CSV table of C-alpha atoms and ligand atoms in Angstrom, one decimal:
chain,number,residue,atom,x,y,z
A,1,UNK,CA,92.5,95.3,129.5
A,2,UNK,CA,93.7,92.1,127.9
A,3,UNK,CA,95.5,89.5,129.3
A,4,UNK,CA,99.5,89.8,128.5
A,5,UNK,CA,101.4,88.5,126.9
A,6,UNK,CA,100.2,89.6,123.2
A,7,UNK,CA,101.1,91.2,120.1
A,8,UNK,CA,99.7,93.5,119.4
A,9,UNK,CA,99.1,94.7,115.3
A,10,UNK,CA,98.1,98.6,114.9
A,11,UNK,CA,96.7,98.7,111.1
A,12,UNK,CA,97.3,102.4,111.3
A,13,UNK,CA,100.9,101.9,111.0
A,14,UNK,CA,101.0,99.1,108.8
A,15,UNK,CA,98.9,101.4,106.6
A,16,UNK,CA,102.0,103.6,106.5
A,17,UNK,CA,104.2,100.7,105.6
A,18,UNK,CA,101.3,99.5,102.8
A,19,UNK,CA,101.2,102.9,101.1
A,20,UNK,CA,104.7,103.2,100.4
A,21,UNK,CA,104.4,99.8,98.9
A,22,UNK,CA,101.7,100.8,96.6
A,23,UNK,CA,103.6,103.9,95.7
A,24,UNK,CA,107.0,102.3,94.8
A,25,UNK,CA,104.7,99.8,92.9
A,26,UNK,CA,103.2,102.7,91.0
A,27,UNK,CA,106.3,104.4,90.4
A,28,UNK,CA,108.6,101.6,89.3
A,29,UNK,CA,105.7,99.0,87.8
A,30,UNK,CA,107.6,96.4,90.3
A,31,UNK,CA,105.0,94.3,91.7
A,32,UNK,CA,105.0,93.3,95.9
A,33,UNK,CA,104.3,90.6,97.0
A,34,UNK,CA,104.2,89.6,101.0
A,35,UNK,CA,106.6,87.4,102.3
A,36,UNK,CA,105.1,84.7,104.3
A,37,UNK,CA,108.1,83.4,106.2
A,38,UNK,CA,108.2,86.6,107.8
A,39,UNK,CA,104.3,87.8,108.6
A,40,UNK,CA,101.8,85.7,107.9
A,41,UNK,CA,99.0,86.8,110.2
A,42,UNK,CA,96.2,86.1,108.0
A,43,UNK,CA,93.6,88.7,109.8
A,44,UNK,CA,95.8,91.6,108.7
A,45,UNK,CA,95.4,90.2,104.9
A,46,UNK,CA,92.1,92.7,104.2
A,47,UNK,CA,93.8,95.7,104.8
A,48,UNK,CA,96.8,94.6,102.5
A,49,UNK,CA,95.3,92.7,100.2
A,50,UNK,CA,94.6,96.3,98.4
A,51,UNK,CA,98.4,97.4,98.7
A,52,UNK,CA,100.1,94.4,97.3
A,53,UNK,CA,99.9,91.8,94.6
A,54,UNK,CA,100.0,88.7,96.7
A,55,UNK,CA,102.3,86.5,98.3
A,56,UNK,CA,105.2,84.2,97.8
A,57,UNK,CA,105.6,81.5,100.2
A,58,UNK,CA,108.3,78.6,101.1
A,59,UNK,CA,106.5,75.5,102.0
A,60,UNK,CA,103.2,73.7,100.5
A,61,UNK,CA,101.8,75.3,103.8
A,62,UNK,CA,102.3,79.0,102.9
A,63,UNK,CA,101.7,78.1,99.4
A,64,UNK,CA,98.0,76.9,100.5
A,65,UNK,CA,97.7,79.7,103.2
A,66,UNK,CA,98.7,82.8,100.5
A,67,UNK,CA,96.2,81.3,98.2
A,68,UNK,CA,93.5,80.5,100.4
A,69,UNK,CA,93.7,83.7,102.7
A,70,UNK,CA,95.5,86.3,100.6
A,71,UNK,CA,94.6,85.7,97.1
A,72,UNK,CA,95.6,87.4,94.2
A,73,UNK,CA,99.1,86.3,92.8
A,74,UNK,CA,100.4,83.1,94.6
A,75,UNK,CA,104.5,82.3,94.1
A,76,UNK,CA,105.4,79.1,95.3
A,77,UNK,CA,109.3,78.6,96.0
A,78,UNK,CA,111.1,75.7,98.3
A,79,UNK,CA,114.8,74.9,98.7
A,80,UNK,CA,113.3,71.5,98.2
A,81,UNK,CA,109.7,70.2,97.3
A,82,UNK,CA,108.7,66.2,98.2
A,83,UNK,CA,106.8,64.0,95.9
A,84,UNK,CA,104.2,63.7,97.8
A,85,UNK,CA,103.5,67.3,97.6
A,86,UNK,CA,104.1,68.8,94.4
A,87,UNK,CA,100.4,68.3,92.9
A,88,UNK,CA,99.2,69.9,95.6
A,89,UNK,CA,101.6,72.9,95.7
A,90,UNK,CA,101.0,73.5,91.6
A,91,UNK,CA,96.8,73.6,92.7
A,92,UNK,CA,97.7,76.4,95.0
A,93,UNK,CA,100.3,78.5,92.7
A,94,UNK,CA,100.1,80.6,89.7
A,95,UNK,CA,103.9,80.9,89.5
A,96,UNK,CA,106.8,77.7,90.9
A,97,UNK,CA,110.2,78.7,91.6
A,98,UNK,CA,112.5,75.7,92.0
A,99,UNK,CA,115.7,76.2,93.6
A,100,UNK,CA,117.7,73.8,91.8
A,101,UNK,CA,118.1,72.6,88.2
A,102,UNK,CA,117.3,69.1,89.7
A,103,UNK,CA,114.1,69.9,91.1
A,104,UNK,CA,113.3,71.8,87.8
A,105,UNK,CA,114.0,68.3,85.9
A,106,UNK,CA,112.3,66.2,88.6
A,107,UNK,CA,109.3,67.8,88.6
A,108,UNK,CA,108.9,69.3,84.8
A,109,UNK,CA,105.6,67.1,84.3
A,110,UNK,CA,103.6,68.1,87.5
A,111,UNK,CA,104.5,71.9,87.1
A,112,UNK,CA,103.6,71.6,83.1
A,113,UNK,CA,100.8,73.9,83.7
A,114,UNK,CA,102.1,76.6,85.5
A,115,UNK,CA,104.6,79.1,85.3
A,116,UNK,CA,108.1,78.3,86.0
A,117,UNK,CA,111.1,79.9,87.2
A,118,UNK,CA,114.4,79.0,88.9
A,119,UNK,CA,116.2,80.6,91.9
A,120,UNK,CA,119.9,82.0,90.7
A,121,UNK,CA,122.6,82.9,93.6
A,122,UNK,CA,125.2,85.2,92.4
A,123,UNK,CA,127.6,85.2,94.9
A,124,UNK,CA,127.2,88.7,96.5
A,125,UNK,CA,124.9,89.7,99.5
A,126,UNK,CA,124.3,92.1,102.3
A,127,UNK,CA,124.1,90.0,104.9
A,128,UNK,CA,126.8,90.4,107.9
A,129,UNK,CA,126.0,87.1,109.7
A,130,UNK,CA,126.7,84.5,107.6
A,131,UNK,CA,123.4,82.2,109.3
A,132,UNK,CA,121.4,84.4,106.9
A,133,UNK,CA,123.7,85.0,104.2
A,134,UNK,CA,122.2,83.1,101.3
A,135,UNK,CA,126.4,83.9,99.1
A,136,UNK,CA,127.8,82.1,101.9
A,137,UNK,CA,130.1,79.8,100.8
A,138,UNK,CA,128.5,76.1,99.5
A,139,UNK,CA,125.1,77.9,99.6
A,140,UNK,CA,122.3,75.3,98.5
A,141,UNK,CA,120.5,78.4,97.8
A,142,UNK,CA,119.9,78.9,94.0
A,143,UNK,CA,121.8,78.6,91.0
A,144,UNK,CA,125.1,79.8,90.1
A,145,UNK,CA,126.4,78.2,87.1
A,146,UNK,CA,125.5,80.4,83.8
A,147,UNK,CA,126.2,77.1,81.6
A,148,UNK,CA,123.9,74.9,83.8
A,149,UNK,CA,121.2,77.3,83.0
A,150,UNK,CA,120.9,78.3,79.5
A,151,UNK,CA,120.0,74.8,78.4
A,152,UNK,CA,117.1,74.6,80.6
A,153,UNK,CA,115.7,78.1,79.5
A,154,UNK,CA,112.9,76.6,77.3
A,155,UNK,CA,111.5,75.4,81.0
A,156,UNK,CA,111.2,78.6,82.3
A,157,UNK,CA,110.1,81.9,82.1
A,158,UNK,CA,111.9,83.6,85.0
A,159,UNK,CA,114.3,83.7,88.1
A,160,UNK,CA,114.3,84.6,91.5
A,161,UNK,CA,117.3,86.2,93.5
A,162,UNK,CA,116.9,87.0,97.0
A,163,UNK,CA,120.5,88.4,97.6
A,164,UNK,CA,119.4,91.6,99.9
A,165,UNK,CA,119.3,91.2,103.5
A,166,UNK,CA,118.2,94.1,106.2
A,167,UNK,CA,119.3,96.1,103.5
A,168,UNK,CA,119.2,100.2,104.2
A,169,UNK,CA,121.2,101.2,101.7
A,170,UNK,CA,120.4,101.5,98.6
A,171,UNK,CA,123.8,102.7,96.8
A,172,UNK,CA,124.7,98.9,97.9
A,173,UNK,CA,121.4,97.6,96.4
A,174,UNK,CA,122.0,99.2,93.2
A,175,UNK,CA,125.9,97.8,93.3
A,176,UNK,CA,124.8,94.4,94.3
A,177,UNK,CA,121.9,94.8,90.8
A,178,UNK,CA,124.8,95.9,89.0
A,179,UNK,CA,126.9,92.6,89.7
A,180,UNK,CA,123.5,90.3,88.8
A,181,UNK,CA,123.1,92.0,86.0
A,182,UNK,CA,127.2,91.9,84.8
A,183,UNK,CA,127.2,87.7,85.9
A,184,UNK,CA,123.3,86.4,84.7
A,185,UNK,CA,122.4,89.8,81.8
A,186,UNK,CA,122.3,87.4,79.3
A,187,UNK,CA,119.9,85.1,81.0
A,188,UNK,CA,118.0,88.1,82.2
A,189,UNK,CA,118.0,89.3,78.5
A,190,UNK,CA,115.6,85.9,77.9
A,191,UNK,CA,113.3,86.1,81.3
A,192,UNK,CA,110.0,87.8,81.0
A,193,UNK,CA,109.7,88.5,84.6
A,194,UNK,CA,112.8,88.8,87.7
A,195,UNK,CA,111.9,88.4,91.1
A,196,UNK,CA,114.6,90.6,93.6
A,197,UNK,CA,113.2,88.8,96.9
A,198,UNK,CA,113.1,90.6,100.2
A,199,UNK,CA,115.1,91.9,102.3
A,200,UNK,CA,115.5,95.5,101.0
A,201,UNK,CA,114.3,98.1,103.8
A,202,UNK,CA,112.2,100.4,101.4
A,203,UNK,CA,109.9,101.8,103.6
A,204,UNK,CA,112.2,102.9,106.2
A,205,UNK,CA,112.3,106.6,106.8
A,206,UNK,CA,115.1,107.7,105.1
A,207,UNK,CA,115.3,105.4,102.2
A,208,UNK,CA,115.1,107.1,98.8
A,209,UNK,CA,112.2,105.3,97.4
A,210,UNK,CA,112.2,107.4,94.1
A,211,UNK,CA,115.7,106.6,93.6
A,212,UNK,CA,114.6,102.6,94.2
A,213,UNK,CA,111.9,103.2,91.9
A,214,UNK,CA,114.0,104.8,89.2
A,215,UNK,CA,116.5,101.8,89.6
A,216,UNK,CA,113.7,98.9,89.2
A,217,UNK,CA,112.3,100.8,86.4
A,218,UNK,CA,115.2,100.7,84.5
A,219,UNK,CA,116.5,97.2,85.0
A,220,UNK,CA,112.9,96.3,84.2
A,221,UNK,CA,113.5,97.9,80.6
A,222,UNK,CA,116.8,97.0,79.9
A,223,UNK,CA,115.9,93.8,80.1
A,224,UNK,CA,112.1,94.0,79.5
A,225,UNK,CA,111.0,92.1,82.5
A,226,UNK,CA,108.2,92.7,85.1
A,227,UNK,CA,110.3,92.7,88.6
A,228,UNK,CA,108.7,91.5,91.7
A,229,UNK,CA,109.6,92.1,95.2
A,230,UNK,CA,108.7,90.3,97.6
A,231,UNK,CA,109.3,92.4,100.9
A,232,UNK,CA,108.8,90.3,104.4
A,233,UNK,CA,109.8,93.0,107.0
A,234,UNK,CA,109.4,96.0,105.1
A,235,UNK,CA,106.0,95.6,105.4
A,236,UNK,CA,105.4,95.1,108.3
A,237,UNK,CA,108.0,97.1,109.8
A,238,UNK,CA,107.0,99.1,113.1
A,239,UNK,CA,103.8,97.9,112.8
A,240,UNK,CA,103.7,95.7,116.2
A,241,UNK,CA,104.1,95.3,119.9
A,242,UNK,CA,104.8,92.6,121.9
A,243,UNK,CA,102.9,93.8,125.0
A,244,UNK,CA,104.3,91.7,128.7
A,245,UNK,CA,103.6,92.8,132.5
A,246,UNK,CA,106.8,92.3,135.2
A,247,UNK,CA,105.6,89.6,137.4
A,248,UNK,CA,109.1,90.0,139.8
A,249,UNK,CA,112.0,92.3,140.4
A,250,UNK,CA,115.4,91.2,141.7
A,251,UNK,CA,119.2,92.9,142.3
A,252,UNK,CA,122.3,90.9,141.1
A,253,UNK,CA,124.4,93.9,140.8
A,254,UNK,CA,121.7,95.1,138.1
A,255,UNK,CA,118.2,96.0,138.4
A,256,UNK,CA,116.4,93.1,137.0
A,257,UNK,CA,112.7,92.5,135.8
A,258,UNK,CA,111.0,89.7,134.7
A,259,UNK,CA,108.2,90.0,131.9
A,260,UNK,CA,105.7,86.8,131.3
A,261,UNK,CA,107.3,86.1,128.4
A,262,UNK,CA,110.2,85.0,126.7
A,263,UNK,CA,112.5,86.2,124.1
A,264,UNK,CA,113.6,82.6,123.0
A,265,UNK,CA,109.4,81.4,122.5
A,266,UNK,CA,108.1,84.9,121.4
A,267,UNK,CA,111.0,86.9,119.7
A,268,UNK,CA,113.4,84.3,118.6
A,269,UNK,CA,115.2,86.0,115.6
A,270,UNK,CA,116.4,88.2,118.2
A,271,UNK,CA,118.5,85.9,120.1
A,272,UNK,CA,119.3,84.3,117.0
A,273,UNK,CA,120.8,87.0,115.6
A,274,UNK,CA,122.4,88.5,119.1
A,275,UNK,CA,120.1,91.5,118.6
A,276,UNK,CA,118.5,93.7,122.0
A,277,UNK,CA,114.5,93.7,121.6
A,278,UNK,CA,113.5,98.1,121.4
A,279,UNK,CA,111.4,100.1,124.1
A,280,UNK,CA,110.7,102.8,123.0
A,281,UNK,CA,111.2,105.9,124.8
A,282,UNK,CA,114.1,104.3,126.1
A,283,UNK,CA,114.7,107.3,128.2
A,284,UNK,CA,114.9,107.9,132.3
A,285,UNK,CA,116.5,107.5,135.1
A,286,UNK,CA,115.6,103.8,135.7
A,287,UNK,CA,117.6,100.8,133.9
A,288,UNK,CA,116.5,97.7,134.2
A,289,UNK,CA,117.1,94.2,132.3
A,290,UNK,CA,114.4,93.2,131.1
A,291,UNK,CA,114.5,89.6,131.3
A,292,UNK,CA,112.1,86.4,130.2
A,293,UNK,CA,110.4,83.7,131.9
A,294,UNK,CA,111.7,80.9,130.2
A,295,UNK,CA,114.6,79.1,132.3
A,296,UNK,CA,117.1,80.0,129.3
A,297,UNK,CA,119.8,81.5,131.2
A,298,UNK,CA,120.0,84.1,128.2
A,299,UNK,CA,116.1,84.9,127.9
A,300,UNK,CA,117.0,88.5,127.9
A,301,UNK,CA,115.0,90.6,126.2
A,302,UNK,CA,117.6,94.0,127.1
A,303,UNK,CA,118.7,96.6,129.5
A,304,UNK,CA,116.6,99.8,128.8
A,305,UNK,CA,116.0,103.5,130.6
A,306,UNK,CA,112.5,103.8,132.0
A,307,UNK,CA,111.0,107.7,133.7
A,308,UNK,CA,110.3,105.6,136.9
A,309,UNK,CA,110.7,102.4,138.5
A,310,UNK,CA,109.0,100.0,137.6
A,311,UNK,CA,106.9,97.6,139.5
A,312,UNK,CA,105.2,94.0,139.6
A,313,UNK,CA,101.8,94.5,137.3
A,314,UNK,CA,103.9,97.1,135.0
A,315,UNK,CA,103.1,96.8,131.6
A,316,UNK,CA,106.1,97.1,129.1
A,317,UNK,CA,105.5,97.3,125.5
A,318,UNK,CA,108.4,95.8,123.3
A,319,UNK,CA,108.5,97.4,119.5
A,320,UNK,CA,109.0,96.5,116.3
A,321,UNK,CA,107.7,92.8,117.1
A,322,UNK,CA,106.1,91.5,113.7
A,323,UNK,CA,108.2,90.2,111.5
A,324,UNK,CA,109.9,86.4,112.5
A,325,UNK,CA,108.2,86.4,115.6
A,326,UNK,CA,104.5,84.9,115.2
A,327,UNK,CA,105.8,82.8,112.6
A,328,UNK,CA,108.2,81.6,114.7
A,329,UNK,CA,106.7,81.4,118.2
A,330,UNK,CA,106.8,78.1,120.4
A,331,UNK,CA,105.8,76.4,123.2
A,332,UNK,CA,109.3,76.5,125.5
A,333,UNK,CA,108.8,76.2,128.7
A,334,UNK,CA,104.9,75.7,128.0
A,335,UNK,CA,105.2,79.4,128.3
A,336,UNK,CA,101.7,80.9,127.5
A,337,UNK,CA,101.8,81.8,124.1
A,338,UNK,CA,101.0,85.6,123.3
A,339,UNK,CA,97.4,85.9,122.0
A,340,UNK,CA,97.6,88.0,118.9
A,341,UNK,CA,95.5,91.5,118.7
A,342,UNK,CA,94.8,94.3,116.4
A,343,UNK,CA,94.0,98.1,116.8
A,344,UNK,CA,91.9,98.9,113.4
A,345,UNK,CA,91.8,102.3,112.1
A,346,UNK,CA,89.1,103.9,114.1
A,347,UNK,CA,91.8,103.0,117.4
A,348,UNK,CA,89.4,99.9,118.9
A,349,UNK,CA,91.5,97.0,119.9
A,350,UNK,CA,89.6,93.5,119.2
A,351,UNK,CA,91.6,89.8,119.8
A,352,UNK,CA,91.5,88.0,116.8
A,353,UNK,CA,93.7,84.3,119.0
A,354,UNK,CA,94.4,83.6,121.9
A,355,UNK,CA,96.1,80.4,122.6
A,356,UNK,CA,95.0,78.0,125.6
A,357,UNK,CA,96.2,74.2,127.5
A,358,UNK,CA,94.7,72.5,124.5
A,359,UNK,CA,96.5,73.8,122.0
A,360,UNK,CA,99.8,73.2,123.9
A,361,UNK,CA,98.9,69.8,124.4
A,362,UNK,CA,98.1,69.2,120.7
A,363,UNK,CA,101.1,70.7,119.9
A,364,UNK,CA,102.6,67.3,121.0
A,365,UNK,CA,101.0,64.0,121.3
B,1,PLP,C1,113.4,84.1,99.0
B,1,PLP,C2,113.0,85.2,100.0
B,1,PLP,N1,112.1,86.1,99.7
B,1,PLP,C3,111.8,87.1,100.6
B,1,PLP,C4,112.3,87.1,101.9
B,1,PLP,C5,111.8,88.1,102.9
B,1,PLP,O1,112.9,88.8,103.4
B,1,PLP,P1,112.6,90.1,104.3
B,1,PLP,O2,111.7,89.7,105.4
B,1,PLP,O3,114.0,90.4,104.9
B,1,PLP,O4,112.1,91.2,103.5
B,1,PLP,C6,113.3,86.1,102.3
B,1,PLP,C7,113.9,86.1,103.6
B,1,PLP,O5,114.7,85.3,104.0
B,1,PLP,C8,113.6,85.1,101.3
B,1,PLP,O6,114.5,84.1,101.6
């Protein structure tokens, strides 16, 4: 058995995730690539490699990691790129999406050779919680102004618009595409290719993929562009566990558990966004709060129902524990960090990291 805490990848279900991908790039002509700020476990890349068309990134250091371990088609974008790094992002990119008109003109010599593109905002979005809501208002996030654009078009080739977040539905997807194409058609009418950034939940079970096929085809004529996606949880959605033991029980008017872990260094998005972690059944006659080892007062993973009461040494998987969470994890507490492991396709489980003292202590000087 390995050692908790870790997450734990099962390529069988990412598969599922990766062959909708390849379909909806088949039936629309859209091509995906993987998000980095959300997964960017690099011993996963061989199995989706196949299914996708590369990776966009948001820093020189996804830039160089998309390139190096994924291949294929590398987008770099930043809300901001330093001098001191810009040669070294162009080396890794085949395509550089600048997020402002100023860091277009700053950097129009170094990014000569490569393809160019600027990020437009148009003012909608499907994001509830304005931390992630990339319309909010003053957003730094992209472009708005039509007339600040047109004169730099001989720069570029293309735009990006990640306006989607956690987005299920996709009658709201195809309003929100309506609106981009009502405020920026006439810039789209010049673009040879339109990224639509993440955050559109494609490969969730009831989505109507052939509808969001249909949809990107379209656009993609009307305005003769190839679209990208670029799709952070969507694929890697339900793919991965976090897997703790309960190291102590206690009574304060609930039943209480504590895992060896911690929702704050291992699933931060979660309390971020005031979210419960999943169990899954979920069902039983035992609830418990299931509660992390950090001294956060709120390390609370959730309450959930379990068939029978649990017990110090219990194991408790936590679901859905991919996307923002490696990519995110840290050394709070100096809470062990969760090694990372995968179950291929023929059900073996093999631990690709696990993290130790030293790399805690390097972590820091
Ligand atoms: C520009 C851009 N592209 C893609 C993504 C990935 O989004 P998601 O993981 O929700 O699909 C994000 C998320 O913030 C983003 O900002």
């Amino acid at each position: 058995m390995i050692q908790t805490p870790y997450y734990l990848i099962d390529k069988t279900k990412l598969l599922r995730n990766m062959e909708k991908i390849a379909y909806l790039r088949e039936t629309s002509g859209a091509k995906a690539l993987l998000a980095l700020k959300c997964f960017a476990t690099w011993s996963v890349f061989d199995l989706m490699r196949d299914y996708m068309d590369g990776t966009t990134s948001s820093s020189l250091n996804e830039a160089r990691l998309g390139h190096e371990r994924f291949g294929k088609e590398t987008h770099a974008y930043s809300v901001a790129y330093a001098d001191y790094e810009i040669d070294e992002v162009v080396s890794h990119a085949d395509k550089i999406i600048f997020n402002t008109i100023g860091q277009l003109r700053r950097f129009e010599k170094p990014s000569a050779g490569i393809i160019r593109g600027l990020r437009l905002n148009p003012g909608v979005s499907s994001s509830s919680f304005d931390l992630a809501d990339p319309a909010r208002p003053f957003s730094r996030l992209g472009e708005w102004d039509l007339a600040k654009v047109e004169p730099v078009m001989d720069l570029i080739s293309g735009f990006m618009i990640h306006n989607n977040c956690e987005n299920k539905d996709f009658d709201l997807f195809d309003r929100m595409l309506g609106d981009i194409e009502e405020k920026f058609g006439p810039l789209l009418k010049k673009a040879d290719w339109v990224s639509l950034g993440g955050g559109i939940h494609f490969t969730g079970e009831d989505y109507p993929i052939d509808r969001f096929a249909e949809r990107l085809k379209r656009f993609s004529g009307e305005y003769d562009v190839q679209v990208y996606l670029e799709p952070g949880e969507a694929s890697i959605t339900k793919s991965t566990t976090l897997e703790v033991t309960v190291l102590d029980k206690l009574y304060n008017g609930k039943d209480l558990v504590v895992v060896d872990s911690s929702i704050e260094a291992h699933m931060l998005d979660l309390l971020i966004y005031r979210e419960s972690a999943k169990v899954s059944p979920n069902q039983g006659p035992h609830r418990y709060m299931v509660c992390g080892k950090s001294c956060l007062a709120g390390d609370i993973f959730g309450e959930f129902d379990f068939p029978d009461e649990l017990k110090v040494g219990d194991r408790i998987s936590i679901q859905d524990a991919a996307g923002y969470t490696m990519v995110k994890k840290n050394w709070f507490n100096g809470v062990k960090m969760p090694a990372i492991a995968i179950r291929e396709l023929d059900g073996s489980i093999r631990t690709v990291r696990e993290f130790s003292y030293t790399d805690y202590e390097q972590s820091l000087s």
